[in-house]
XYZ file of C-alpha atoms in Angstrom:
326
model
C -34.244 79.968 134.578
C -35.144 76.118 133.837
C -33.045 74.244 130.956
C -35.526 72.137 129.355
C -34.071 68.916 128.367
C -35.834 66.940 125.341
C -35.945 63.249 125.200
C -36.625 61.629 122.068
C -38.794 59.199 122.293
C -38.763 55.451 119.824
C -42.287 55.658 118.887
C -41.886 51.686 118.163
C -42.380 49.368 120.851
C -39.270 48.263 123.423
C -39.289 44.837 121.992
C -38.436 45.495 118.350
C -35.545 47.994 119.050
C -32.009 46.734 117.891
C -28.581 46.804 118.298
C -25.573 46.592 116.801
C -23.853 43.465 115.677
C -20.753 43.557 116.527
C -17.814 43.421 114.334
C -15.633 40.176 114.166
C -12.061 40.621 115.131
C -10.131 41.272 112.176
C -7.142 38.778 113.700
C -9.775 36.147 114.187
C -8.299 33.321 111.859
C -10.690 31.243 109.362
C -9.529 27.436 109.934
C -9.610 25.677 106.489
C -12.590 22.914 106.660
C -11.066 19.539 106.027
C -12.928 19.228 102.166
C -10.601 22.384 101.598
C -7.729 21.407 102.547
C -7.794 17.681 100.337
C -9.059 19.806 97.741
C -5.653 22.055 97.804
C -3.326 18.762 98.088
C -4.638 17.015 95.136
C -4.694 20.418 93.340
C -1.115 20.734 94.075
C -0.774 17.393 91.646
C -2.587 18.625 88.856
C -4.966 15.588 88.060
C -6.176 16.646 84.358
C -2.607 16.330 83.421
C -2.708 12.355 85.819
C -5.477 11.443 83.496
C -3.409 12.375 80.081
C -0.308 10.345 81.522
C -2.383 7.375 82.727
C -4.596 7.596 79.031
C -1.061 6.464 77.734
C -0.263 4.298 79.889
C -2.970 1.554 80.224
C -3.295 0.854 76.122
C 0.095 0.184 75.999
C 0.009 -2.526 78.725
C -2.951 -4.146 76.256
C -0.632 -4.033 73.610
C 2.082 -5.566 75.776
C 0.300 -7.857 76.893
C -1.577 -8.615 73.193
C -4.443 -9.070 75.007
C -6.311 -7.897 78.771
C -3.447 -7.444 80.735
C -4.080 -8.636 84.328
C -5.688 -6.635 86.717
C -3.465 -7.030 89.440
C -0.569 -5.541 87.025
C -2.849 -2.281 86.384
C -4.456 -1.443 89.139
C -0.893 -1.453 90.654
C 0.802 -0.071 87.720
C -2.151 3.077 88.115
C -1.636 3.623 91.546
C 2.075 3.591 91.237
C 1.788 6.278 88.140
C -0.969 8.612 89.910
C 1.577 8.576 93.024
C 4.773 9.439 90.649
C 3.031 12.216 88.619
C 1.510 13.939 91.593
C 4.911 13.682 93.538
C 6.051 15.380 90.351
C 3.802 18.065 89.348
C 3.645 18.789 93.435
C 7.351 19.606 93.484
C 6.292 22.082 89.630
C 4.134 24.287 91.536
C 6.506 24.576 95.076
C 9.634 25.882 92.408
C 6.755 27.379 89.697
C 4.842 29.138 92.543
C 6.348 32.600 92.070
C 5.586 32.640 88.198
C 2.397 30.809 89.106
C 1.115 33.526 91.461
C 1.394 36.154 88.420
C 0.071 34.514 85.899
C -4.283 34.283 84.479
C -4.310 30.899 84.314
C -2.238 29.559 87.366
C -2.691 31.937 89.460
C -5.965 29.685 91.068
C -3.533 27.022 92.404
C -2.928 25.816 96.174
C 0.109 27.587 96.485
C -0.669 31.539 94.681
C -3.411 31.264 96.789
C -1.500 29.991 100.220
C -3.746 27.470 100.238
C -0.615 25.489 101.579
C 2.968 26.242 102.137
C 5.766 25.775 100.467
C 7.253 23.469 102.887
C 4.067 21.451 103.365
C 3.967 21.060 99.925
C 7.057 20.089 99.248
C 6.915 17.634 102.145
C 3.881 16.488 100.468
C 5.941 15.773 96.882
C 8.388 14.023 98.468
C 6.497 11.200 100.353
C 4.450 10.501 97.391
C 7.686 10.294 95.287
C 8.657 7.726 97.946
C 5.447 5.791 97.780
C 5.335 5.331 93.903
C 9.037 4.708 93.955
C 8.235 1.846 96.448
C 5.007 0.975 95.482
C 5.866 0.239 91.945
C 8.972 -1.489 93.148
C 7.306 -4.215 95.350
C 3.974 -4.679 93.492
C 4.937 -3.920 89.752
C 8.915 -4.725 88.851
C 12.190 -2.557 89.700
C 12.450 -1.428 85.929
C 9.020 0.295 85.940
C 9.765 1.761 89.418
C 13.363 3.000 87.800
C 11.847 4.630 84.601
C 8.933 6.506 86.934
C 11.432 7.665 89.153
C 13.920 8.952 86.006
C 11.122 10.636 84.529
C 10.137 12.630 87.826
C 13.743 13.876 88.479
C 14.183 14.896 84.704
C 10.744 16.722 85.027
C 12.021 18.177 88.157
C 15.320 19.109 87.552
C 15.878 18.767 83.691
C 12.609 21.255 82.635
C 11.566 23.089 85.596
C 14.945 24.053 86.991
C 17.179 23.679 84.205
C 14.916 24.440 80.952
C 12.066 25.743 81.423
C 12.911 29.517 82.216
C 15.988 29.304 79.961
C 15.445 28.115 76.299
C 12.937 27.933 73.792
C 13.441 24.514 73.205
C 12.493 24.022 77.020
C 9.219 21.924 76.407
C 10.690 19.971 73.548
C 13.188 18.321 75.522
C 11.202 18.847 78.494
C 8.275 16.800 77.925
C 10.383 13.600 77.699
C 9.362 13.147 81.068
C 5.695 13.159 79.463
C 6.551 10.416 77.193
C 7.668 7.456 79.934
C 4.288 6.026 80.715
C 4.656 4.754 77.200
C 7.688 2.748 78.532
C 6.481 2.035 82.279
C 3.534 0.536 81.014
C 4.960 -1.368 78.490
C 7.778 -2.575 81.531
C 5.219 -3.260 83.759
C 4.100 -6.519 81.964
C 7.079 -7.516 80.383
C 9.478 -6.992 82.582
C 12.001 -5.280 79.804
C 11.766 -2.845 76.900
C 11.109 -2.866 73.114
C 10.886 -0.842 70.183
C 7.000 -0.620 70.290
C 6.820 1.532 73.278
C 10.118 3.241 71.761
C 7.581 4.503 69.099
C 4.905 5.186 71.132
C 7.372 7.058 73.453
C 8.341 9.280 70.086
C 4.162 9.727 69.110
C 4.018 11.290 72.769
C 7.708 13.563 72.501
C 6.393 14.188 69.009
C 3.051 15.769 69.948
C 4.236 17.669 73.244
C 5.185 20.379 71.179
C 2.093 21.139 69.257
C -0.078 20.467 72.310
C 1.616 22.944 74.187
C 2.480 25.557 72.101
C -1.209 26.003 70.960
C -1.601 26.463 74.424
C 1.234 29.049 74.958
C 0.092 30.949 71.973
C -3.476 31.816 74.095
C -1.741 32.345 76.956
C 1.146 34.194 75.402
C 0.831 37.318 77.723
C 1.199 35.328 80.697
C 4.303 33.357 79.652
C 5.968 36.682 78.362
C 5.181 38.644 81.616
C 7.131 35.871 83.484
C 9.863 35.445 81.342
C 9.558 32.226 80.024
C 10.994 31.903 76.857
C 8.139 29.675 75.330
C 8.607 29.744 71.438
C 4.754 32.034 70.660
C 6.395 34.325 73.358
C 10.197 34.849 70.801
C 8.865 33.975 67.565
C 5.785 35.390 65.392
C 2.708 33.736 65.191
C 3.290 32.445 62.024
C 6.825 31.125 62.776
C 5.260 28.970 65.861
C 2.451 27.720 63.284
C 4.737 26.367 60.952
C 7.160 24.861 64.039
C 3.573 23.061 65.042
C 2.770 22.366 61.409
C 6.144 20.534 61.348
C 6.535 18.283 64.194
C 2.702 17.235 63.356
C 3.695 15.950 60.307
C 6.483 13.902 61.965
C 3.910 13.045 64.869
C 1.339 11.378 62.532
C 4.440 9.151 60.420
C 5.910 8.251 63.889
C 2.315 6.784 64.871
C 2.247 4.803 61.050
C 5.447 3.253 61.816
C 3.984 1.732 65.212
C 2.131 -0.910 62.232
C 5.210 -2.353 60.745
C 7.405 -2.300 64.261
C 4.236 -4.108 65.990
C 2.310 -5.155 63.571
C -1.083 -3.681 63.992
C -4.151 -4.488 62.685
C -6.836 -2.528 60.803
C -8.573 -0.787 64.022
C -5.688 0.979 64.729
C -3.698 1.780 61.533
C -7.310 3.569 60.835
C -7.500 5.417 63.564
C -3.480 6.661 63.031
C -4.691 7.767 59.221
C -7.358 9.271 60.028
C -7.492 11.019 62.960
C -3.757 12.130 62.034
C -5.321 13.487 59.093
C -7.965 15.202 61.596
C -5.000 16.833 63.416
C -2.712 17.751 60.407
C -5.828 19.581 59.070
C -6.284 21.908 62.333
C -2.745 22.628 61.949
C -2.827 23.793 58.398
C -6.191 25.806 59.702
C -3.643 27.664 62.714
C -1.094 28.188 60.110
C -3.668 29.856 57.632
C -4.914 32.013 59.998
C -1.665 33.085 60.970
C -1.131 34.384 57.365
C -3.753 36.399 57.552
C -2.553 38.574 60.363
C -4.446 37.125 63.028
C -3.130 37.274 66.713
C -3.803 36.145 70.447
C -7.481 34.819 70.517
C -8.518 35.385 67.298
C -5.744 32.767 66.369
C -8.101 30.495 67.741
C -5.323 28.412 69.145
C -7.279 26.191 71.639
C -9.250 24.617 68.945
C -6.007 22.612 68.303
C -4.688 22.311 71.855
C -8.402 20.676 72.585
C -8.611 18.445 69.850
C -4.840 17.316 70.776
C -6.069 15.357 73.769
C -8.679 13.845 71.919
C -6.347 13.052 69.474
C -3.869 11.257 71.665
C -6.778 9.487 73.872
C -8.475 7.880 70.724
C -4.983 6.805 69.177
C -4.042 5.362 72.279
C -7.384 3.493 72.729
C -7.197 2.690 69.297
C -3.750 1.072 70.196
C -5.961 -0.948 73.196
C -8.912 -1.665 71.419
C -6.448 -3.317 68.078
C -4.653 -6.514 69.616
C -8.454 -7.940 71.098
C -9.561 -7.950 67.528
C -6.711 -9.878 66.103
């Protein structure tokens, strides 16, 4: 007896049949292209918040100077800030990045993603630190290089370690460090201080609050899953609303008084009135839909935390735009 053994045959012709592709190695590791990895280190300094720091910084060097400031003095003054904030913020995310890594809207950043490490990154904070330290020293004046260097160590060690995951008050007295542009800037072409920065140093301590707790009201999930005591994370929304409702009201009569300390002129004491009206109106809006029961998104929070940068860029621009028209 024969066994019969049946071939199939591939009715297509020899040239067309495939094979397949093999697998790549699991282990195989993806090397970063160089775009990615620049993009990761000057994520790690958070520029959006650079430009907010610089926006009060350069109108208050026009002021100083009651006039166009010269170049050389800004340009050096700029690089020396963008250095000091991103050593700064850098050194936020390497002690933020377990918090970071949980939370919706940080958890995109260099370090939740191990873009970088922790030790590059901290490595990375430090030098700039050095640089805007030295920088500002040598090409600006030791009294501007002091005050950038204070603020960095208080946002370092006075908010993120000591505050921030402690108190309620944590970005009240935290965002000091937000408010000493207002003073480098001033320093920077002077050479010493004065009260007019002093007030535009309270305008900027004044509005922190509001700014950011608008912001921690949308987010309010994220912050309470973390454990950080922001004050829409303890208190009720209507509690935070009034809080914000308050320290607006002392925000927009700390930016009058800039007209009798430093005598402004008519561009800027209308721009104070009435874009502090502007922002003392979306206020009262928060705190009226608060009343009504409203919570989370349908507070509609970021319609005031959006409007607060526009707020402080126009006053501050205002404050630029005021002594070349006097």
């Amino acid at each position: 007896m024969f066994e019969v053994f049946v071939t199939a045959v591939d009715p297509r012709p020899a040239a067309t049949t495939s094979y397949p592709t093999p697998l790549p190695d699991a282990t195989a590791v993806v090397r970063p292209s160089v775009r990615d990895v620049v993009k990761a280190y000057v994520g790690l300094t958070k520029p959006r918040i650079i430009e907010l720091l610089l926006i009060t910084t350069v109108p208050v060097m026009f002021l100083a100077a009651a006039g166009v400031p010269g170049l050389k003095v800004v340009v050096a003054t700029l690089i020396g800030g963008v250095l000091a904030s991103g050593s700064a913020n850098t050194i936020n995310c390497v002690l933020d990045r377990d918090i970071d890594e949980q939370m919706r809207r940080t958890r995109r950043r260099p370090l939740p993603r191990h873009a970088v490490s922790p030790r590059s990154a901290t490595a990375f904070g430090v030098v700039l630190g050095v640089l805007a330290t030295l920088e500002l020293g040598f090409f600006v004046n030791w009294l501007s290089s002091g005050l950038a260097l204070a603020a960095n160590l208080f946002y370092v060690f006075g908010y993120t370690m000591l505050l921030k995951r402690r108190t309620v008050q944590n970005i009240v007295w935290g965002g000091i460090a937000g408010c000493f542009p207002t003073l480098i800037g001033w320093t920077a072409v002077t050479g010493k201080l004065a009260w007019t920065p002093v007030v535009l140093f309270l305008v900027v301590f004044f509005w922190t609050p509001p700014h950011t707790w608008s912001l921690a009201m949308r987010y309010r999930e994220d912050y309470a899953s973390v454990d950080v005591p922001m004050l829409p994370v303890v208190a009720t929304p209507i509690s935070t609303a009034r809080q914000i409702m308050a320290y607006s009201v002392v925000m927009v009569l700390t930016s009058l008084a800039l007209w009798p300390v430093a005598g402004t002129g008519f561009v800027y004491n209308l721009a104070a009135i009435v874009l502090g009206f502007a922002f003392l109106r979306e206020a009262r809006r928060l705190l009226l839909r608060a009343h009504t029961g409203a919570d989370g998104a349908a507070l509609r929070p970021m319609r005031l935390f959006h409007f607060s940068n526009i707020y402080l860029a126009l006053l501050f621009i205002a404050a630029a735009i005021d002594p070349l028209l006097r």
